[in-house]
Amino acid sequence: MATLYLASGSPRRRELLTQIGVPFLSQIVPIDENPLPDELPVAYVERLARAKAQAGLAALSQPLDAVVLGADTAVVLDGRILGKPADAAEAQATLRALSGRSHQVLTAVALVSPARVAVRVVSSQVSFRPLRAEEIAAYWASGEPQDKAGSYAIQGLAAVFVSQLQGSYSAVVGLPLCETAELLEEFAIPCWQSLPVHSQEVAGRG
């Protein structure tokens, strides 16, 4: 079986892969995450996921038996990619824009080996209830939105903002587990490898 590498420093993606029982090694690869001019959001996340996986594979000294997973997530409102906030003002402006509205979350996952490349893109729709100014300020003060695309984390404190989700929860967190499992199977990497083996005692007749 090939060795799986996760080309990401995201603790959320590490937790999600661990959740489905897939052993892996972590890598951090430097990638320019700025969108290209006139680049559509779907093309953007797909390009970055593939670029991260390919950079991870290129960084390996012995890549022949390796598969590298890269992923990227974008929060999109009115066709515009909402990146990580530069400061409090940008984060609060983003949250005010998301307040009481629905937005799109796109997550791409790419698997790359020396022989092939496969990519999936998953789209989810997230709706926020109306947010009060004081809770937006308190949320920024918590520190959670500072390094998050769209200035929020659905798996964290911002869960209370979400009134509806259509699509994949794990994709909004950062890794679509259903689609990732399907891709891993294509590369002959099974899920649930770390499940404990339970023995079953069968009572005999005396």
Short mmCIF file of C-alpha atoms in Angstrom, two decimals:
data_model
loop_
_atom_site.label_atom_id
_atom_site.label_comp_id
_atom_site.label_asym_id
_atom_site.label_seq_id
_atom_site.Cartn_x
_atom_site.Cartn_y
_atom_site.Cartn_z
CA MET A 1 0.00 0.00 0.00
CA ALA A 2 1.21 3.51 -0.82
CA THR A 3 2.15 5.93 1.94
CA LEU A 4 -0.30 8.83 2.20
CA TYR A 5 0.99 12.35 2.82
CA LEU A 6 -1.22 15.28 3.78
CA ALA A 7 0.15 18.48 2.24
CA SER A 8 -1.46 20.79 4.77
CA GLY A 9 -0.74 22.36 8.12
CA SER A 10 -4.44 22.49 8.97
CA PRO A 11 -5.22 20.72 12.26
CA ARG A 12 -8.83 20.36 11.08
CA ARG A 13 -7.82 18.34 8.02
CA ARG A 14 -5.56 16.17 10.16
CA GLU A 15 -8.44 15.50 12.54
CA LEU A 16 -10.83 14.64 9.69
CA LEU A 17 -8.43 12.16 8.08
CA THR A 18 -7.81 10.59 11.48
CA GLN A 19 -11.57 10.38 12.03
CA ILE A 20 -11.98 7.99 9.07
CA GLY A 21 -9.07 5.80 10.16
CA VAL A 22 -6.54 6.72 7.48
CA PRO A 23 -2.87 6.85 8.59
CA PHE A 24 -0.80 9.61 7.00
CA LEU A 25 2.31 11.74 7.31
CA SER A 26 2.02 15.53 7.37
CA GLN A 27 3.79 18.03 5.15
CA ILE A 28 3.69 21.80 4.95
CA VAL A 29 4.31 23.16 1.47
CA PRO A 30 4.52 26.89 0.65
CA ILE A 31 1.94 27.84 -1.97
CA ASP A 32 0.90 31.28 -3.21
CA GLU A 33 -2.82 31.34 -2.42
CA ASN A 34 -3.67 34.57 -4.23
CA PRO A 35 -6.35 34.17 -6.91
CA LEU A 36 -5.33 34.71 -10.51
CA PRO A 37 -6.90 37.63 -12.42
CA ASP A 38 -10.53 36.83 -13.31
CA GLU A 39 -10.17 33.33 -11.84
CA LEU A 40 -13.50 31.74 -10.95
CA PRO A 41 -13.85 30.37 -7.39
CA VAL A 42 -14.22 26.73 -8.53
CA ALA A 43 -11.09 26.99 -10.68
CA TYR A 44 -9.27 28.67 -7.78
CA VAL A 45 -9.87 25.94 -5.18
CA GLU A 46 -9.19 23.19 -7.72
CA ARG A 47 -5.90 24.79 -8.79
CA LEU A 48 -4.69 25.28 -5.22
CA ALA A 49 -5.60 21.75 -4.08
CA ARG A 50 -3.75 20.28 -7.05
CA ALA A 51 -0.77 22.63 -6.57
CA LYS A 52 -0.43 21.71 -2.89
CA ALA A 53 -0.50 17.98 -3.66
CA GLN A 54 1.96 18.31 -6.54
CA ALA A 55 4.33 20.45 -4.45
CA GLY A 56 4.14 17.87 -1.66
CA LEU A 57 5.02 15.07 -4.07
CA ALA A 58 7.91 17.07 -5.53
CA ALA A 59 9.31 17.63 -2.02
CA LEU A 60 9.62 13.91 -1.30
CA SER A 61 13.01 12.25 -1.72
CA GLN A 62 11.41 8.88 -2.54
CA PRO A 63 8.03 9.56 -4.15
CA LEU A 64 7.54 6.26 -5.99
CA ASP A 65 5.25 4.68 -3.37
CA ALA A 66 3.66 7.93 -2.22
CA VAL A 67 0.26 9.53 -2.62
CA VAL A 68 -0.13 13.16 -1.58
CA LEU A 69 -3.42 14.77 -0.62
CA GLY A 70 -3.94 18.50 -1.05
CA ALA A 71 -7.09 20.48 -0.26
CA ASP A 72 -8.33 24.03 -0.37
CA THR A 73 -11.48 25.73 0.89
CA ALA A 74 -13.01 29.05 -0.18
CA VAL A 75 -15.96 30.96 1.19
CA VAL A 76 -17.79 32.68 -1.67
CA LEU A 77 -20.38 35.46 -1.44
CA ASP A 78 -21.91 36.97 -4.58
CA GLY A 79 -19.18 35.35 -6.65
CA ARG A 80 -16.39 36.90 -4.55
CA ILE A 81 -13.85 34.81 -2.63
CA LEU A 82 -13.69 35.83 1.03
CA GLY A 83 -10.18 35.06 2.22
CA LYS A 84 -8.59 35.13 5.65
CA PRO A 85 -9.04 38.52 7.32
CA ALA A 86 -6.11 40.90 7.52
CA ASP A 87 -7.43 42.61 10.65
CA ALA A 88 -10.45 43.13 12.88
CA ALA A 89 -12.08 45.61 10.53
CA GLU A 90 -11.97 43.19 7.58
CA ALA A 91 -13.22 40.26 9.67
CA GLN A 92 -16.13 42.25 11.06
CA ALA A 93 -17.02 43.60 7.61
CA THR A 94 -17.04 40.02 6.28
CA LEU A 95 -19.29 38.79 9.09
CA ARG A 96 -21.68 41.71 8.57
CA ALA A 97 -21.85 40.76 4.87
CA LEU A 98 -22.61 37.10 5.76
CA SER A 99 -25.20 38.08 8.38
CA GLY A 100 -28.73 36.95 7.53
CA ARG A 101 -27.67 35.54 4.17
CA SER A 102 -26.61 32.33 2.46
CA HIS A 103 -23.14 31.84 1.00
CA GLN A 104 -21.27 29.12 -0.84
CA VAL A 105 -18.36 27.10 0.53
CA LEU A 106 -16.20 25.34 -2.05
CA THR A 107 -13.69 22.68 -1.06
CA ALA A 108 -11.42 20.89 -3.51
CA VAL A 109 -9.46 17.76 -2.66
CA ALA A 110 -6.67 16.45 -4.89
CA LEU A 111 -4.73 13.20 -4.76
CA VAL A 112 -1.45 12.99 -6.64
CA SER A 113 0.92 10.07 -7.20
CA PRO A 114 3.79 9.72 -9.68
CA ALA A 115 1.31 8.06 -12.07
CA ARG A 116 -1.88 10.09 -11.79
CA VAL A 117 -3.83 13.09 -10.50
CA ALA A 118 -7.47 13.11 -9.36
CA VAL A 119 -9.47 16.09 -8.10
CA ARG A 120 -12.98 16.56 -6.69
CA VAL A 121 -14.72 19.84 -5.88
CA VAL A 122 -17.61 19.94 -3.40
CA SER A 123 -20.03 22.86 -3.08
CA SER A 124 -22.07 23.52 0.07
CA GLN A 125 -24.52 26.25 0.97
CA VAL A 126 -24.36 27.81 4.44
CA SER A 127 -26.97 30.19 5.84
CA PHE A 128 -26.28 32.58 8.72
CA ARG A 129 -28.95 34.01 10.97
CA PRO A 130 -28.81 37.79 11.46
CA LEU A 131 -25.80 38.69 13.60
CA ARG A 132 -25.72 41.47 16.18
CA ALA A 133 -22.85 43.94 16.19
CA GLU A 134 -21.85 43.00 19.74
CA GLU A 135 -21.60 39.29 18.95
CA ILE A 136 -19.53 40.00 15.83
CA ALA A 137 -17.14 42.02 18.01
CA ALA A 138 -17.08 39.31 20.69
CA TYR A 139 -16.42 36.64 18.08
CA TRP A 140 -13.41 38.53 16.74
CA ALA A 141 -12.14 39.02 20.30
CA SER A 142 -12.22 35.23 20.79
CA GLY A 143 -9.38 34.91 18.27
CA GLU A 144 -11.09 32.16 16.29
CA PRO A 145 -11.73 34.02 13.01
CA GLN A 146 -8.19 35.36 12.60
CA ASP A 147 -6.85 32.60 10.32
CA LYS A 148 -10.11 31.33 8.84
CA ALA A 149 -11.40 31.73 5.31
CA GLY A 150 -14.55 33.80 5.48
CA SER A 151 -13.62 34.86 9.02
CA TYR A 152 -15.42 31.97 10.74
CA ALA A 153 -15.08 28.33 11.77
CA ILE A 154 -18.26 26.26 11.53
CA GLN A 155 -16.78 23.61 13.86
CA GLY A 156 -16.05 26.21 16.51
CA LEU A 157 -17.82 29.10 18.19
CA ALA A 158 -19.43 30.20 14.91
CA ALA A 159 -21.64 27.10 14.93
CA VAL A 160 -24.24 29.26 16.68
CA PHE A 161 -24.42 31.54 13.61
CA VAL A 162 -25.44 28.75 11.21
CA SER A 163 -29.19 28.42 10.67
CA GLN A 164 -28.96 25.97 7.76
CA LEU A 165 -26.44 23.86 5.88
CA GLN A 166 -27.03 22.21 2.54
CA GLY A 167 -24.19 19.95 1.46
CA SER A 168 -21.21 18.48 3.26
CA TYR A 169 -20.42 19.58 6.81
CA SER A 170 -16.92 18.07 6.66
CA ALA A 171 -16.27 19.95 3.40
CA VAL A 172 -17.13 23.23 5.11
CA VAL A 173 -14.72 22.31 7.91
CA GLY A 174 -12.01 21.67 5.31
CA LEU A 175 -12.14 18.15 3.86
CA PRO A 176 -15.14 16.42 2.23
CA LEU A 177 -14.91 12.97 3.77
CA CYS A 178 -17.25 11.11 1.43
CA GLU A 179 -15.44 12.32 -1.68
CA THR A 180 -12.03 11.95 -0.05
CA ALA A 181 -12.80 8.31 0.81
CA GLU A 182 -13.82 7.66 -2.80
CA LEU A 183 -10.58 9.17 -4.09
CA LEU A 184 -8.50 7.20 -1.60
CA GLU A 185 -10.17 4.00 -2.77
CA GLU A 186 -9.16 4.84 -6.35
CA PHE A 187 -5.56 5.00 -5.12
CA ALA A 188 -5.95 1.69 -3.22
CA ILE A 189 -5.83 3.38 0.20
CA PRO A 190 -8.67 2.05 2.39
CA CYS A 191 -10.42 3.92 5.18
CA TRP A 192 -11.03 2.50 8.67
CA GLN A 193 -7.48 1.09 8.88
CA SER A 194 -7.18 1.98 12.56
CA LEU A 195 -10.36 0.29 13.74
CA PRO A 196 -9.83 -2.05 16.69
CA VAL A 197 -10.36 -5.74 16.05
CA HIS A 198 -13.03 -7.18 18.32
CA SER A 199 -13.17 -10.87 19.03
CA GLN A 200 -16.53 -12.56 19.38
CA GLU A 201 -16.97 -15.34 21.87
CA VAL A 202 -19.30 -18.10 20.81
CA ALA A 203 -20.80 -20.05 23.66
CA GLY A 204 -20.51 -23.80 23.18
CA ARG A 205 -22.95 -26.39 24.39
CA GLY A 206 -21.92 -28.60 27.25
#
